[in-house]
GROMACS .gro file of C-alpha atoms in nm:
model
  317
    1MET     CA    1  -0.789   6.354  -2.202
    2SER     CA    2  -0.698   6.392  -1.812
    3SER     CA    3  -0.966   6.116  -1.741
    4TYR     CA    4  -0.803   5.874  -1.974
    5THR     CA    5  -0.481   5.957  -1.844
    6LEU     CA    6  -0.581   5.898  -1.500
    7LEU     CA    7  -0.741   5.563  -1.602
    8TYR     CA    8  -0.426   5.468  -1.769
    9TYR     CA    9  -0.230   5.528  -1.455
   10TYR     CA   10  -0.477   5.341  -1.257
   11TYR     CA   11  -0.442   5.026  -1.502
   12LEU     CA   12  -0.085   5.066  -1.446
   13HIS     CA   13  -0.095   5.070  -1.065
   14THR     CA   14  -0.344   4.786  -1.079
   15SER     CA   15  -0.112   4.572  -1.314
   16THR     CA   16   0.182   4.674  -1.063
   17SER     CA   17  -0.006   4.561  -0.747
   18TYR     CA   18  -0.110   4.246  -0.957
   19ARG     CA   19   0.267   4.157  -1.039
   20ARG     CA   20   0.362   4.229  -0.660
   21THR     CA   21   0.083   3.958  -0.563
   22PHE     CA   22   0.099   3.708  -0.835
   23GLY     CA   23   0.438   3.743  -1.015
   24SER     CA   24   0.522   3.861  -1.339
   25PRO     CA   25   0.299   3.758  -1.656
   26HIS     CA   26   0.389   3.492  -1.882
   27PRO     CA   27   0.629   3.626  -2.177
   28ILE     CA   28   0.436   3.437  -2.432
   29ALA     CA   29   0.096   3.638  -2.316
   30MET     CA   30   0.316   3.963  -2.312
   31SER     CA   31   0.454   3.916  -2.659
   32SER     CA   32   0.107   3.817  -2.805
   33TYR     CA   33  -0.038   4.163  -2.758
   34SER     CA   34   0.294   4.371  -2.774
   35SER     CA   35   0.308   4.257  -3.132
   36VAL     CA   36  -0.003   4.440  -3.247
   37PRO     CA   37   0.087   4.727  -3.450
   38SER     CA   38  -0.003   5.083  -3.301
   39HIS     CA   39  -0.187   5.193  -3.639
   40MET     CA   40  -0.460   4.904  -3.638
   41PRO     CA   41  -0.775   5.064  -3.633
   42LEU     CA   42  -1.059   4.987  -3.409
   43SER     CA   43  -1.394   4.981  -3.609
   44GLY     CA   44  -1.705   4.970  -3.435
   45GLY     CA   45  -1.591   4.802  -3.112
   46ARG     CA   46  -1.621   4.449  -3.270
   47TYR     CA   47  -1.291   4.324  -3.078
   48MET     CA   48  -1.397   4.417  -2.745
   49ARG     CA   49  -1.759   4.284  -2.806
   50SER     CA   50  -1.581   3.949  -2.907
   51LEU     CA   51  -1.361   3.966  -2.601
   52SER     CA   52  -1.632   3.981  -2.354
   53PRO     CA   53  -1.836   3.651  -2.400
   54VAL     CA   54  -1.503   3.456  -2.394
   55VAL     CA   55  -1.373   3.635  -2.059
   56ALA     CA   56  -1.712   3.559  -1.912
   57SER     CA   57  -1.714   3.199  -2.005
   58ARG     CA   58  -1.385   3.134  -1.901
   59SER     CA   59  -1.453   3.323  -1.565
   60SER     CA   60  -1.752   3.108  -1.530
   61SER     CA   61  -1.547   2.763  -1.604
   62TYR     CA   62  -1.289   2.872  -1.368
   63HIS     CA   63  -1.518   2.942  -1.065
   64GLN     CA   64  -1.685   2.584  -1.144
   65GLN     CA   65  -1.345   2.423  -1.125
   66ARG     CA   66  -1.243   2.633  -0.823
   67SER     CA   67  -1.574   2.508  -0.656
   68ARG     CA   68  -1.515   2.173  -0.737
   69SER     CA   69  -1.127   2.178  -0.637
   70SER     CA   70  -1.216   2.343  -0.298
   71THR     CA   71  -1.394   2.034  -0.169
   72GLN     CA   72  -1.208   1.928   0.116
   73PRO     CA   73  -1.012   1.607   0.083
   74PRO     CA   74  -1.056   1.300   0.317
   75ARG     CA   75  -0.886   1.318   0.638
   76LEU     CA   76  -0.655   1.049   0.746
   77SER     CA   77  -0.713   0.826   1.039
   78TYR     CA   78  -0.372   0.767   1.237
   79ASP     CA   79  -0.498   0.506   1.463
   80LYS     CA   80  -0.465   0.264   1.165
   81VAL     CA   81  -0.269   0.398   0.855
   82ASP     CA   82  -0.319   0.273   0.533
   83PHE     CA   83   0.016   0.374   0.326
   84THR     CA   84  -0.183   0.287  -0.002
   85LEU     CA   85  -0.462   0.538   0.074
   86ALA     CA   86  -0.209   0.788   0.178
   87GLU     CA   87  -0.012   0.743  -0.148
   88ALA     CA   88  -0.314   0.782  -0.338
   89ILE     CA   89  -0.449   1.085  -0.140
   90ASN     CA   90  -0.098   1.244  -0.206
   91GLN     CA   91  -0.108   1.158  -0.560
   92GLU     CA   92  -0.466   1.337  -0.591
   93PHE     CA   93  -0.340   1.643  -0.384
   94LEU     CA   94  -0.040   1.673  -0.636
   95THR     CA   95  -0.285   1.641  -0.929
   96THR     CA   96  -0.534   1.900  -0.779
   97ARG     CA   97  -0.214   2.120  -0.686
   98SER     CA   98  -0.106   2.119  -1.066
   99ASN     CA   99  -0.426   2.174  -1.217
  100GLU     CA  100  -0.475   2.453  -0.978
  101LYS     CA  101  -0.113   2.618  -1.055
  102ALA     CA  102  -0.220   2.574  -1.424
  103GLU     CA  103  -0.530   2.751  -1.381
  104LEU     CA  104  -0.349   3.036  -1.176
  105GLN     CA  105  -0.090   3.064  -1.452
  106GLU     CA  106  -0.382   3.079  -1.733
  107LEU     CA  107  -0.557   3.377  -1.541
  108ASN     CA  108  -0.220   3.549  -1.481
  109ASP     CA  109  -0.153   3.528  -1.851
  110ARG     CA  110  -0.510   3.644  -1.910
  111PHE     CA  111  -0.494   3.952  -1.671
  112ALA     CA  112  -0.132   4.028  -1.843
  113SER     CA  113  -0.325   4.023  -2.181
  114PHE     CA  114  -0.605   4.226  -2.030
  115ILE     CA  115  -0.360   4.495  -1.950
  116GLU     CA  116  -0.145   4.489  -2.254
  117LYS     CA  117  -0.491   4.553  -2.455
  118VAL     CA  118  -0.562   4.840  -2.209
  119ARG     CA  119  -0.231   4.987  -2.293
  120TYR     CA  120  -0.280   4.930  -2.643
  121LEU     CA  121  -0.629   5.111  -2.644
  122GLU     CA  122  -0.509   5.392  -2.446
  123GLN     CA  123  -0.212   5.442  -2.708
  124GLN     CA  124  -0.506   5.433  -2.969
  125ASN     CA  125  -0.713   5.677  -2.767
  126SER     CA  126  -0.408   5.920  -2.763
  127ALA     CA  127  -0.339   5.892  -3.116
  128LEU     CA  128  -0.707   5.956  -3.200
  129GLN     CA  129  -0.709   6.238  -2.941
  130MET     CA  130  -0.405   6.373  -3.090
  131GLU     CA  131  -0.584   6.359  -3.454
  132ILE     CA  132  -0.923   6.514  -3.306
  133ASN     CA  133  -0.710   6.805  -3.144
  134GLN     CA  134  -0.541   6.862  -3.472
  135TYR     CA  135  -0.870   6.845  -3.663
  136LYS     CA  136  -1.031   7.069  -3.424
  137GLY     CA  137  -0.753   7.319  -3.474
  138GLN     CA  138  -0.800   7.312  -3.838
  139GLN     CA  139  -1.162   7.361  -3.795
  140GLN     CA  140  -1.124   7.678  -3.591
  141HIS     CA  141  -0.872   7.812  -3.853
  142GLY     CA  142  -1.178   7.805  -4.094
  143GLN     CA  143  -1.112   7.449  -4.229
  144PRO     CA  144  -1.410   7.249  -4.137
  145ASN     CA  145  -1.364   6.873  -4.227
  146ARG     CA  146  -1.632   6.593  -4.256
  147ALA     CA  147  -1.378   6.369  -4.105
  148SER     CA  148  -1.436   6.545  -3.746
  149GLU     CA  149  -1.790   6.384  -3.725
  150LEU     CA  150  -1.617   6.046  -3.808
  151PHE     CA  151  -1.378   6.094  -3.520
  152GLN     CA  152  -1.640   6.202  -3.297
  153ASP     CA  153  -1.842   5.888  -3.355
  154GLU     CA  154  -1.510   5.689  -3.318
  155LEU     CA  155  -1.459   5.878  -2.986
  156ARG     CA  156  -1.798   5.781  -2.860
  157GLU     CA  157  -1.753   5.440  -2.988
  158MET     CA  158  -1.391   5.423  -2.792
  159ARG     CA  159  -1.581   5.584  -2.464
  160ARG     CA  160  -1.833   5.278  -2.467
  161GLN     CA  161  -1.540   5.046  -2.517
  162MET     CA  162  -1.369   5.202  -2.242
  163ASP     CA  163  -1.704   5.168  -2.037
  164ALA     CA  164  -1.698   4.798  -2.138
  165ILE     CA  165  -1.326   4.775  -2.030
  166GLY     CA  166  -1.399   4.916  -1.712
  167LYS     CA  167  -1.678   4.677  -1.630
  168GLU     CA  168  -1.422   4.409  -1.729
  169ARG     CA  169  -1.180   4.559  -1.512
  170ASP     CA  170  -1.406   4.523  -1.222
  171GLN     CA  171  -1.468   4.184  -1.307
  172TYR     CA  172  -1.125   4.104  -1.324
  173GLN     CA  173  -1.041   4.267  -0.992
  174LEU     CA  174  -1.322   4.065  -0.848
  175GLU     CA  175  -1.180   3.759  -0.980
  176ARG     CA  176  -0.823   3.852  -0.854
  177ASP     CA  177  -0.973   3.906  -0.495
  178ASN     CA  178  -1.121   3.589  -0.526
  179LEU     CA  179  -0.794   3.430  -0.673
  180ALA     CA  180  -0.620   3.573  -0.370
  181GLU     CA  181  -0.869   3.437  -0.121
  182ASP     CA  182  -0.826   3.081  -0.333
  183LEU     CA  183  -0.460   3.126  -0.312
  184ALA     CA  184  -0.463   3.185   0.076
  185LEU     CA  185  -0.692   2.885   0.116
  186LEU     CA  186  -0.465   2.682  -0.112
  187LYS     CA  187  -0.162   2.786   0.094
  188GLN     CA  188  -0.370   2.692   0.401
  189ARG     CA  189  -0.441   2.346   0.231
  190LEU     CA  190  -0.099   2.291   0.126
  191ASP     CA  191   0.024   2.368   0.468
  192GLU     CA  192  -0.218   2.138   0.641
  193GLU     CA  193  -0.146   1.854   0.368
  194ALA     CA  194   0.227   1.928   0.434
  195GLN     CA  195   0.179   1.877   0.804
  196LYS     CA  196  -0.026   1.568   0.737
  197ARG     CA  197   0.263   1.426   0.526
  198ALA     CA  198   0.490   1.517   0.761
  199ASP     CA  199   0.304   1.333   1.033
  200ALA     CA  200   0.225   1.063   0.809
  201GLU     CA  201   0.602   1.013   0.756
  202ASN     CA  202   0.686   1.022   1.126
  203ASN     CA  203   0.425   0.769   1.169
  204LEU     CA  204   0.570   0.569   0.898
  205ALA     CA  205   0.918   0.608   1.043
  206ALA     CA  206   0.795   0.509   1.374
  207PHE     CA  207   0.604   0.217   1.238
  208ARG     CA  208   0.930   0.092   1.046
  209LYS     CA  209   1.137   0.146   1.370
  210SER     CA  210   0.880  -0.056   1.547
  211ALA     CA  211   0.850  -0.327   1.278
  212LYS     CA  212   1.257  -0.338   1.266
  213ARG     CA  213   1.242  -0.387   1.674
  214ASN     CA  214   0.986  -0.641   1.626
  215THR     CA  215   1.167  -0.816   1.339
  216ASP     CA  216   1.503  -0.818   1.561
  217ALA     CA  217   1.268  -0.938   1.868
  218LEU     CA  218   1.143  -1.223   1.640
  219ARG     CA  219   1.493  -1.303   1.505
  220GLN     CA  220   1.626  -1.327   1.844
  221ALA     CA  221   1.310  -1.516   1.979
  222LYS     CA  222   1.374  -1.754   1.680
  223GLN     CA  223   1.731  -1.814   1.760
  224GLU     CA  224   1.655  -1.883   2.112
  225ALA     CA  225   1.387  -2.115   2.020
  226ASN     CA  226   1.612  -2.297   1.794
  227GLU     CA  227   1.873  -2.300   2.055
  228SER     CA  228   1.650  -2.432   2.320
  229ARG     CA  229   1.515  -2.687   2.065
  230ARG     CA  230   1.883  -2.791   1.996
  231LYS     CA  231   1.962  -2.806   2.371
  232VAL     CA  232   1.623  -3.019   2.425
  233LEU     CA  233   1.718  -3.241   2.143
  234HIS     CA  234   2.079  -3.286   2.241
  235THR     CA  235   1.934  -3.399   2.598
  236CYS     CA  236   1.687  -3.624   2.444
  237LEU     CA  237   1.969  -3.782   2.239
  238CYS     CA  238   2.202  -3.822   2.531
  239TYR     CA  239   1.893  -3.966   2.746
  240CYS     CA  240   1.829  -4.199   2.444
  241LEU     CA  241   2.199  -4.282   2.418
  242PHE     CA  242   2.206  -4.365   2.781
  243GLN     CA  243   1.881  -4.574   2.769
  244ASN     CA  244   2.007  -4.768   2.475
  245GLU     CA  245   2.361  -4.850   2.633
  246ALA     CA  246   2.145  -4.955   2.958
  247LEU     CA  247   1.912  -5.164   2.752
  248LEU     CA  248   2.217  -5.319   2.560
  249ARG     CA  249   2.382  -5.401   2.874
  250GLN     CA  250   2.062  -5.537   3.038
  251MET     CA  251   2.006  -5.735   2.700
  252ARG     CA  252   2.367  -5.875   2.710
  253GLU     CA  253   2.327  -5.969   3.084
  254MET     CA  254   2.001  -6.122   3.020
  255GLU     CA  255   2.130  -6.305   2.710
  256ASP     CA  256   2.403  -6.448   2.942
  257GLN     CA  257   2.168  -6.525   3.206
  258PHE     CA  258   1.930  -6.689   2.965
  259GLY     CA  259   2.236  -6.857   2.804
  260ASN     CA  260   2.344  -7.006   3.144
  261GLU     CA  261   1.975  -7.103   3.217
  262ILE     CA  262   1.935  -7.273   2.869
  263ALA     CA  263   2.274  -7.475   2.922
  264ASN     CA  264   2.129  -7.581   3.274
  265TYR     CA  265   1.789  -7.652   3.123
  266GLN     CA  266   1.983  -7.840   2.834
  267ASP     CA  267   2.187  -8.039   3.101
  268ASN     CA  268   1.878  -8.107   3.293
  269VAL     CA  269   1.690  -8.239   2.995
  270GLY     CA  270   2.013  -8.447   2.901
  271ARG     CA  271   2.026  -8.593   3.228
  272LEU     CA  272   1.626  -8.642   3.238
  273GLU     CA  273   1.644  -8.809   2.907
  274ASP     CA  274   1.931  -9.036   3.055
  275GLU     CA  275   1.701  -9.118   3.349
  276ILE     CA  276   1.411  -9.169   3.117
  277ARG     CA  277   1.607  -9.401   2.928
  278HIS     CA  278   1.713  -9.572   3.222
  279LEU     CA  279   1.366  -9.610   3.370
  280LYS     CA  280   1.256  -9.750   3.032
  281GLU     CA  281   1.537 -10.002   3.049
  282GLU     CA  282   1.443 -10.092   3.409
  283MET     CA  283   1.066 -10.104   3.330
  284ALA     CA  284   1.154 -10.338   3.030
  285ARG     CA  285   1.348 -10.545   3.234
  286HIS     CA  286   1.054 -10.535   3.519
  287LEU     CA  287   0.850 -10.634   3.237
  288ARG     CA  288   1.047 -10.919   3.120
  289GLU     CA  289   1.071 -11.022   3.505
  290TYR     CA  290   0.686 -10.981   3.543
  291GLN     CA  291   0.640 -11.173   3.214
  292ASP     CA  292   0.850 -11.451   3.332
  293LEU     CA  293   0.692 -11.463   3.660
  294LEU     CA  294   0.345 -11.460   3.491
  295ASN     CA  295   0.465 -11.738   3.282
  296VAL     CA  296   0.589 -11.933   3.590
  297LYS     CA  297   0.265 -11.863   3.783
  298MET     CA  298   0.065 -11.953   3.504
  299ALA     CA  299   0.290 -12.294   3.494
  300LEU     CA  300   0.238 -12.349   3.869
  301ASP     CA  301  -0.146 -12.261   3.842
  302ILE     CA  302  -0.179 -12.550   3.594
  303GLU     CA  303   0.022 -12.771   3.809
  304ILE     CA  304  -0.184 -12.676   4.094
  305ALA     CA  305  -0.481 -12.746   3.915
  306THR     CA  306  -0.349 -13.074   3.778
  307TYR     CA  307  -0.257 -13.189   4.130
  308ARG     CA  308  -0.589 -13.087   4.245
  309LYS     CA  309  -0.776 -13.290   4.013
  310LEU     CA  310  -0.542 -13.578   4.092
  311LEU     CA  311  -0.617 -13.531   4.463
  312GLU     CA  312  -0.997 -13.510   4.420
  313GLY     CA  313  -0.979 -13.810   4.188
  314GLU     CA  314  -0.785 -14.010   4.482
  315GLU     CA  315  -1.035 -13.896   4.733
  316ASN     CA  316  -1.311 -13.995   4.514
  317ARG     CA  317  -1.191 -14.365   4.502
   0.00000   0.00000   0.00000
């Protein structure tokens, strides 16, 4: 009886240290086993035999998930930050963190359930021990009973179950130690990810400030370029207007000059036309005079020829 009491206090100490380390168990898991009646018999240890494969399978599945989740996430390169990749990694970390929290909560519930089952078995053991003592007392007073043998068998079965529970307790303690290591690793990873996130946020803030400065500088450069372009265009416009006025003035001067020259040329043309007409009249008069002289000459030649013939005729006589 004293060994079971020591085991019971050991489980109480283990559960108390577990609560200090991992927090109180889930209320649903506590109520699911505290509602088991104290008078429920344990026949043949079937309950504990059915419990061990489930615990072993869940423990192996947890270690497989823990080994998969313990892979290091890809590290960010701050030389060239890709914010889409940072958001994806952050989302993946949050998902992994949520899954790990759910797994820790499930293991907490299972461990609390295990403690409740141990308490329940301790109560059953105490009740059976009291009944055994009662039957032993009756047997000592000369009242042998066949039920004592059954209780001895049940006691041996209970001891076997307690040995199985001790093995499972050791397994749960090992899992608890592994969970403590995993929790420390997760806290370290959480601190690292928080530091990375803080660095990424600082870099993002610096990039935003730099982008704002570059945007302001670009806007100022555009304003200066527009102002310079406006000044250049204004200067070009003024120069073009000045050139236009100068060309218009020069064109008017040339029009006046050419107008005067055209007038002079027209006067010269009129004068030349008058001279040509006068020369034509004189030439016609000279032609008429020449024609008259030619006619007179021809008449004189005829007379001279006639007189010559007459003289030659006179000489021949």
